[in-house]
């Protein structure tokens, strides 16, 4: 809440000196005025009256609660000197005046803080400057009564005083000492003269009396017509010879007349006022009466209508109906008159039913000329008003039309005794109030209602030409007074923000005036003078324009302290005119537009627009014309150049001009403006230079921040250190700068934002590099994982994360969209790709740096993990060493969990798992070379399972990530372990299983070696496997003649399980590639042997008379695929099985290589030898030779 205290000293010649302290509260339009009496006053019951006032001197301007005093501005403002810069010294001085300071260490540290505080300091300085802003005023001596004393126009003050004094003296109860004393003070009559005039008033012979009567209204009358209503009028008389009638008010029981009458009085003691109220009935024929049945609304109305019809039919006449009467003896009327309701009675006064009431105002007065009485009333009204204002020290715009009790009594006496009606009183008040308003502003709410009443008098023809002429003359002066107020409204609103109510009442009065001028029948220039619609609108618009010009001239004056630079003065001017425009837009524009159709805001804005443009543009352009490309160089973290630091004042000026330009969007017609649309071009060079400086200062500040960073968290809850906070703070301040800059031109915005984005990305990369260097220096020679290393990792990641939302904060999407509208989609897309590439490169660099540092953590732990794994595999105390490994991993993971962010912990967790997996894989490969036995590899397999369970426990969500990302590494190790940890028999079966899978994947039609057709089933009741070898097809030629002599050998594998089972051989078929065997073999096998996973191997060979038989190929049929039947089932009832003939295709398959390492195992060497022969036979086939 803003409170301002002013002390205004006013010298009163005949009163003790007072100091008025006005406490002005912006949130409350009421001003508390506390007069502090400096000198005690000793006064009697009636203080000595003032002498007659001298001729009015100067007008005093008291501060008002709503700021409507008229500040005294210099008549001719001093012309502004155009800023000219000559010589390099002057240029450097000006640039230095705009700079923040030197280029040393302290300046480099607070550069961004200074700049970012512009937003707060600018708003604070704006508020402070508006509070401190005052227009120059002069202290004026003189009394208010001296300035407002009325011109009596031929009247002598003593005569006027005597007339008023006589009116009070002759009234009973009106001669109180306080009332007489009050009148004496009002007229400034000394005691001696007062005594003489009072005695003369008492001895003055009473003039002829008249009864002044106003019939105001009636209520509660009886309905005499068929519709339940009446058409009442009144008959009034004192003497039956002189009767008066009021007008008739149709169809009402509560008529309002407000009509005035005057009756001569013979003797007050004997005369009586008679009032009769009648229901008017027009002359109607019988036919007319019959037509009124539709108006009947009740049985009473029907009876009335029937009575009227009967009366009209019998007499042919219709008389008015009596409603009630009233008799008031004149001797009961008090000197101050009567204003009251009186009950109506029946003719004889015996009726008990209520007949309603009538409201009367009446008084006995001297028979006086109406114009004289009205003029006398106006002069007294003026004096009483001046006395009210002066005696009570009423501030401007405070008096709301209410007089003190004694003043009200005096005025009422004059109204009654002078026979003045309400029209005369209203006219007097209008003439007096408008005159006083021009000297000492009243509360303007007294004018709208009073003006509306007088306009109705004008429309009704109730005013004479002289009164109309006076009315329009006073109205013209009031319009000019209002225009003066509108001129000064800029200043008073800046002073304390009040005056909305006063403005509203002024505009309401002018709106009624304009409405009347537009709708009047004809114009009479002789009576109306200058008054016209154009006159009112022109006065208002000119006043607003002049006020804006005077305000700008006033605020443009040099400050008294002389410490403000030119740019600071322009900032102050901008802040004040912006505040004026905002207040005007919030409170005044809608009022002026709605009531007078005057664009208050547009008029004010365009005045300021031209003047502010003429002031700021040449200054800024001259400054920017001397800004040269900066010779910046980095030296020990600081910039060494005397001209590199551009001050924030120029940017504050940009903010002021931008805020002013933004207000143009509120204009009704934003055309022909000077500032909007061009102001940013004035500052283009300065903005580009600031961005260059900001980048270099950011780099140096980052460098210093990293150097000073002890890699300790900024608080107990944070996981990053001071350098990360400082770097992110720099980014934030640059974003604030961009948001405040709000560059209006799109292509310029893109160029600036591209540079800002590129600079921020470069700063991010620079920070990560500096942090990596610091980590290398701190971690050199250390084996353990330190907290500093963890915080460094967090710092890099956090700074990188701060870059992620930067595109949204800088508004890149909106700029690209607008650029697309201007330059087309292709240009916009290319620009967007450029910005995205810059951002993605920065993110990738940061990510890579984080991974690089995390991998250093993994590299530190890797040797220990490998050593513990090796020791665990070589010793019998496996469990103890594995426990040692788990403790080592657990200890370091706990430290990493506490010090790293969750994201970084997840990354390092994966890296540690990879290192452990790599170490274990190295161990496996090393021992494969050493040809370790299967038991060794089973031990390693146990270690692998322990590691997997440690890193990815069952049910952990990370298991899914492990499966998706690192399943191949685990699978490779498990395959190696499964190979080298298996027995020879298990390896042979794996080998046959692979051959079976190869055969299953080969189609009979695509097999190059042909196919074999068999049938097989297991007779469960006799425990016999029956196999029928039917034929072979499309065999590959094995002899030189293109034919072969094939036969088939059948055996069951593995040999360790089926060593007791015999081998079988078919007969040899000569010279055919499609041999038909049709031989059946029976093999005794138990059901348990059938379920051991065995396999039938069909070997096809070519019989040779000389040498070894040639190997054609092999087929495989798992025992699990053979159907179980009984002995009664015939083989012919079973489906044929087509088996593709294949050869071993991988002489260096992992299984064979594993078997090859088992030189100590006879079964392995025999199997390997047998398989190698198949490869040799395949490579030396007859066709190849």
PDB file of N, CA, C and O in Angstrom, residues 843-882:
ATOM      1  N   UNK A 843      23.783 -32.074 -26.803  1.00  0.00           N
ATOM      2  CA  UNK A 843      23.298 -33.164 -25.950  1.00  0.00           C
ATOM      3  C   UNK A 843      24.184 -34.397 -26.096  1.00  0.00           C
ATOM      4  O   UNK A 843      24.515 -35.069 -25.104  1.00  0.00           O
ATOM      5  N   UNK A 844      24.561 -34.698 -27.348  1.00  0.00           N
ATOM      6  CA  UNK A 844      25.403 -35.872 -27.575  1.00  0.00           C
ATOM      7  C   UNK A 844      26.755 -35.714 -26.919  1.00  0.00           C
ATOM      8  O   UNK A 844      27.291 -36.668 -26.321  1.00  0.00           O
ATOM      9  N   UNK A 845      27.320 -34.510 -27.010  1.00  0.00           N
ATOM     10  CA  UNK A 845      28.609 -34.265 -26.365  1.00  0.00           C
ATOM     11  C   UNK A 845      28.523 -34.437 -24.857  1.00  0.00           C
ATOM     12  O   UNK A 845      29.405 -35.044 -24.230  1.00  0.00           O
ATOM     13  N   UNK A 846      27.463 -33.882 -24.277  1.00  0.00           N
ATOM     14  CA  UNK A 846      27.294 -34.002 -22.833  1.00  0.00           C
ATOM     15  C   UNK A 846      27.110 -35.465 -22.444  1.00  0.00           C
ATOM     16  O   UNK A 846      27.710 -35.960 -21.474  1.00  0.00           O
ATOM     17  N   UNK A 847      26.280 -36.177 -23.206  1.00  0.00           N
ATOM     18  CA  UNK A 847      26.061 -37.599 -22.910  1.00  0.00           C
ATOM     19  C   UNK A 847      27.365 -38.388 -23.005  1.00  0.00           C
ATOM     20  O   UNK A 847      27.663 -39.222 -22.136  1.00  0.00           O
ATOM     21  N   UNK A 848      28.129 -38.117 -24.030  1.00  0.00           N
ATOM     22  CA  UNK A 848      29.401 -38.827 -24.199  1.00  0.00           C
ATOM     23  C   UNK A 848      30.366 -38.530 -23.057  1.00  0.00           C
ATOM     24  O   UNK A 848      31.096 -39.418 -22.598  1.00  0.00           O
ATOM     25  N   UNK A 849      30.366 -37.270 -22.611  1.00  0.00           N
ATOM     26  CA  UNK A 849      31.252 -36.917 -21.504  1.00  0.00           C
ATOM     27  C   UNK A 849      30.820 -37.626 -20.222  1.00  0.00           C
ATOM     28  O   UNK A 849      31.672 -38.077 -19.434  1.00  0.00           O
ATOM     29  N   UNK A 850      29.543 -37.700 -20.015  1.00  0.00           N
ATOM     30  CA  UNK A 850      29.060 -38.415 -18.825  1.00  0.00           C
ATOM     31  C   UNK A 850      29.470 -39.876 -18.887  1.00  0.00           C
ATOM     32  O   UNK A 850      29.967 -40.446 -17.904  1.00  0.00           O
ATOM     33  N   UNK A 851      29.251 -40.496 -20.038  1.00  0.00           N
ATOM     34  CA  UNK A 851      29.636 -41.912 -20.195  1.00  0.00           C
ATOM     35  C   UNK A 851      31.138 -42.074 -20.023  1.00  0.00           C
ATOM     36  O   UNK A 851      31.615 -43.051 -19.423  1.00  0.00           O
ATOM     37  N   UNK A 852      31.893 -41.104 -20.556  1.00  0.00           N
ATOM     38  CA  UNK A 852      33.351 -41.190 -20.441  1.00  0.00           C
ATOM     39  C   UNK A 852      33.794 -41.190 -18.986  1.00  0.00           C
ATOM     40  O   UNK A 852      34.645 -41.986 -18.574  1.00  0.00           O
ATOM     41  N   UNK A 853      33.210 -40.305 -18.188  1.00  0.00           N
ATOM     42  CA  UNK A 853      33.583 -40.251 -16.771  1.00  0.00           C
ATOM     43  C   UNK A 853      33.091 -41.496 -16.043  1.00  0.00           C
ATOM     44  O   UNK A 853      33.784 -42.051 -15.176  1.00  0.00           O
ATOM     45  N   UNK A 854      31.885 -41.937 -16.393  1.00  0.00           N
ATOM     46  CA  UNK A 854      31.368 -43.144 -15.746  1.00  0.00           C
ATOM     47  C   UNK A 854      32.226 -44.355 -16.091  1.00  0.00           C
ATOM     48  O   UNK A 854      32.433 -45.242 -15.244  1.00  0.00           O
ATOM     49  N   UNK A 855      32.716 -44.402 -17.307  1.00  0.00           N
ATOM     50  CA  UNK A 855      33.574 -45.522 -17.682  1.00  0.00           C
ATOM     51  C   UNK A 855      34.889 -45.489 -16.911  1.00  0.00           C
ATOM     52  O   UNK A 855      35.488 -46.537 -16.640  1.00  0.00           O
ATOM     53  N   UNK A 856      35.309 -44.286 -16.546  1.00  0.00           N
ATOM     54  CA  UNK A 856      36.510 -44.197 -15.712  1.00  0.00           C
ATOM     55  C   UNK A 856      36.258 -44.837 -14.355  1.00  0.00           C
ATOM     56  O   UNK A 856      37.145 -45.485 -13.782  1.00  0.00           O
ATOM     57  N   UNK A 857      35.027 -44.646 -13.847  1.00  0.00           N
ATOM     58  CA  UNK A 857      34.674 -45.302 -12.588  1.00  0.00           C
ATOM     59  C   UNK A 857      34.731 -46.825 -12.766  1.00  0.00           C
ATOM     60  O   UNK A 857      35.275 -47.558 -11.930  1.00  0.00           O
ATOM     61  N   UNK A 858      34.155 -47.283 -13.886  1.00  0.00           N
ATOM     62  CA  UNK A 858      34.188 -48.724 -14.152  1.00  0.00           C
ATOM     63  C   UNK A 858      35.596 -49.252 -14.322  1.00  0.00           C
ATOM     64  O   UNK A 858      35.917 -50.353 -13.852  1.00  0.00           O
ATOM     65  N   UNK A 859      36.441 -48.475 -14.997  1.00  0.00           N
ATOM     66  CA  UNK A 859      37.825 -48.908 -15.205  1.00  0.00           C
ATOM     67  C   UNK A 859      38.579 -49.024 -13.883  1.00  0.00           C
ATOM     68  O   UNK A 859      39.494 -49.860 -13.745  1.00  0.00           O
ATOM     69  N   UNK A 860      38.198 -48.163 -12.911  1.00  0.00           N
ATOM     70  CA  UNK A 860      38.868 -48.246 -11.614  1.00  0.00           C
ATOM     71  C   UNK A 860      38.513 -49.547 -10.890  1.00  0.00           C
ATOM     72  O   UNK A 860      39.349 -50.124 -10.183  1.00  0.00           O
ATOM     73  N   UNK A 861      37.286 -49.996 -11.058  1.00  0.00           N
ATOM     74  CA  UNK A 861      36.842 -51.188 -10.349  1.00  0.00           C
ATOM     75  C   UNK A 861      37.150 -52.473 -11.109  1.00  0.00           C
ATOM     76  O   UNK A 861      37.144 -53.561 -10.518  1.00  0.00           O
ATOM     77  N   UNK A 862      37.420 -52.374 -12.364  1.00  0.00           N
ATOM     78  CA  UNK A 862      37.574 -53.564 -13.207  1.00  0.00           C
ATOM     79  C   UNK A 862      38.735 -54.470 -12.771  1.00  0.00           C
ATOM     80  O   UNK A 862      38.569 -55.691 -12.673  1.00  0.00           O
ATOM     81  N   UNK A 863      39.939 -53.930 -12.490  1.00  0.00           N
ATOM     82  CA  UNK A 863      41.045 -54.829 -12.090  1.00  0.00           C
ATOM     83  C   UNK A 863      40.727 -55.626 -10.824  1.00  0.00           C
ATOM     84  O   UNK A 863      41.054 -56.817 -10.733  1.00  0.00           O
ATOM     85  N   UNK A 864      40.083 -54.966  -9.848  1.00  0.00           N
ATOM     86  CA  UNK A 864      39.766 -55.662  -8.607  1.00  0.00           C
ATOM     87  C   UNK A 864      38.743 -56.769  -8.856  1.00  0.00           C
ATOM     88  O   UNK A 864      38.861 -57.881  -8.306  1.00  0.00           O
ATOM     89  N   UNK A 865      37.748 -56.468  -9.694  1.00  0.00           N
ATOM     90  CA  UNK A 865      36.745 -57.491  -9.998  1.00  0.00           C
ATOM     91  C   UNK A 865      37.404 -58.690 -10.674  1.00  0.00           C
ATOM     92  O   UNK A 865      37.133 -59.856 -10.334  1.00  0.00           O
ATOM     93  N   UNK A 866      38.300 -58.449 -11.635  1.00  0.00           N
ATOM     94  CA  UNK A 866      38.975 -59.533 -12.350  1.00  0.00           C
ATOM     95  C   UNK A 866      39.843 -60.360 -11.405  1.00  0.00           C
ATOM     96  O   UNK A 866      39.873 -61.593 -11.469  1.00  0.00           O
ATOM     97  N   UNK A 867      40.535 -59.671 -10.520  1.00  0.00           N
ATOM     98  CA  UNK A 867      41.421 -60.387  -9.584  1.00  0.00           C
ATOM     99  C   UNK A 867      40.618 -61.291  -8.661  1.00  0.00           C
ATOM    100  O   UNK A 867      40.978 -62.456  -8.435  1.00  0.00           O
ATOM    101  N   UNK A 868      39.507 -60.781  -8.136  1.00  0.00           N
ATOM    102  CA  UNK A 868      38.684 -61.580  -7.235  1.00  0.00           C
ATOM    103  C   UNK A 868      38.046 -62.753  -7.967  1.00  0.00           C
ATOM    104  O   UNK A 868      37.913 -63.847  -7.430  1.00  0.00           O
ATOM    105  N   UNK A 869      37.642 -62.548  -9.211  1.00  0.00           N
ATOM    106  CA  UNK A 869      37.076 -63.642  -9.994  1.00  0.00           C
ATOM    107  C   UNK A 869      38.120 -64.712 -10.261  1.00  0.00           C
ATOM    108  O   UNK A 869      37.846 -65.929 -10.177  1.00  0.00           O
ATOM    109  N   UNK A 870      39.331 -64.298 -10.584  1.00  0.00           N
ATOM    110  CA  UNK A 870      40.400 -65.259 -10.881  1.00  0.00           C
ATOM    111  C   UNK A 870      40.759 -66.072  -9.646  1.00  0.00           C
ATOM    112  O   UNK A 870      40.913 -67.288  -9.699  1.00  0.00           O
ATOM    113  N   UNK A 871      40.871 -65.378  -8.524  1.00  0.00           N
ATOM    114  CA  UNK A 871      41.195 -66.073  -7.283  1.00  0.00           C
ATOM    115  C   UNK A 871      40.086 -67.037  -6.904  1.00  0.00           C
ATOM    116  O   UNK A 871      40.327 -68.143  -6.408  1.00  0.00           O
ATOM    117  N   UNK A 872      38.843 -66.614  -7.146  1.00  0.00           N
ATOM    118  CA  UNK A 872      37.719 -67.487  -6.807  1.00  0.00           C
ATOM    119  C   UNK A 872      37.672 -68.737  -7.655  1.00  0.00           C
ATOM    120  O   UNK A 872      37.230 -69.801  -7.210  1.00  0.00           O
ATOM    121  N   UNK A 873      38.146 -68.643  -8.892  1.00  0.00           N
ATOM    122  CA  UNK A 873      38.117 -69.816  -9.774  1.00  0.00           C
ATOM    123  C   UNK A 873      39.284 -70.762  -9.529  1.00  0.00           C
ATOM    124  O   UNK A 873      39.229 -71.936  -9.894  1.00  0.00           O
ATOM    125  N   UNK A 874      40.353 -70.270  -8.899  1.00  0.00           N
ATOM    126  CA  UNK A 874      41.558 -71.078  -8.722  1.00  0.00           C
ATOM    127  C   UNK A 874      41.616 -71.747  -7.370  1.00  0.00           C
ATOM    128  O   UNK A 874      42.498 -72.569  -7.131  1.00  0.00           O
ATOM    129  N   UNK A 875      40.747 -71.380  -6.471  1.00  0.00           N
ATOM    130  CA  UNK A 875      40.847 -71.895  -5.114  1.00  0.00           C
ATOM    131  C   UNK A 875      39.643 -72.744  -4.783  1.00  0.00           C
ATOM    132  O   UNK A 875      38.584 -72.636  -5.406  1.00  0.00           O
ATOM    133  N   UNK A 876      39.829 -73.570  -3.768  1.00  0.00           N
ATOM    134  CA  UNK A 876      38.725 -74.405  -3.327  1.00  0.00           C
ATOM    135  C   UNK A 876      37.739 -73.621  -2.463  1.00  0.00           C
ATOM    136  O   UNK A 876      36.570 -73.985  -2.371  1.00  0.00           O
ATOM    137  N   UNK A 877      38.239 -72.534  -1.812  1.00  0.00           N
ATOM    138  CA  UNK A 877      37.349 -71.715  -0.956  1.00  0.00           C
ATOM    139  C   UNK A 877      36.602 -70.705  -1.819  1.00  0.00           C
ATOM    140  O   UNK A 877      36.750 -69.493  -1.679  1.00  0.00           O
ATOM    141  N   UNK A 878      35.821 -71.238  -2.721  1.00  0.00           N
ATOM    142  CA  UNK A 878      35.098 -70.395  -3.679  1.00  0.00           C
ATOM    143  C   UNK A 878      34.120 -69.472  -2.977  1.00  0.00           C
ATOM    144  O   UNK A 878      34.023 -68.275  -3.296  1.00  0.00           O
ATOM    145  N   UNK A 879      33.398 -70.000  -2.034  1.00  0.00           N
ATOM    146  CA  UNK A 879      32.361 -69.206  -1.382  1.00  0.00           C
ATOM    147  C   UNK A 879      32.942 -67.992  -0.670  1.00  0.00           C
ATOM    148  O   UNK A 879      32.365 -66.898  -0.697  1.00  0.00           O
ATOM    149  N   UNK A 880      34.105 -68.141  -0.047  1.00  0.00           N
ATOM    150  CA  UNK A 880      34.710 -67.024   0.671  1.00  0.00           C
ATOM    151  C   UNK A 880      35.111 -65.906  -0.285  1.00  0.00           C
ATOM    152  O   UNK A 880      34.853 -64.728  -0.048  1.00  0.00           O
ATOM    153  N   UNK A 881      35.726 -66.276  -1.403  1.00  0.00           N
ATOM    154  CA  UNK A 881      36.170 -65.244  -2.346  1.00  0.00           C
ATOM    155  C   UNK A 881      34.988 -64.591  -3.048  1.00  0.00           C
ATOM    156  O   UNK A 881      35.004 -63.389  -3.325  1.00  0.00           O
ATOM    157  N   UNK A 882      33.963 -65.389  -3.347  1.00  0.00           N
ATOM    158  CA  UNK A 882      32.774 -64.786  -3.955  1.00  0.00           C
ATOM    159  C   UNK A 882      32.133 -63.802  -2.991  1.00  0.00           C
ATOM    160  O   UNK A 882      31.677 -62.719  -3.380  1.00  0.00           O
TER     161      UNK A 882
END
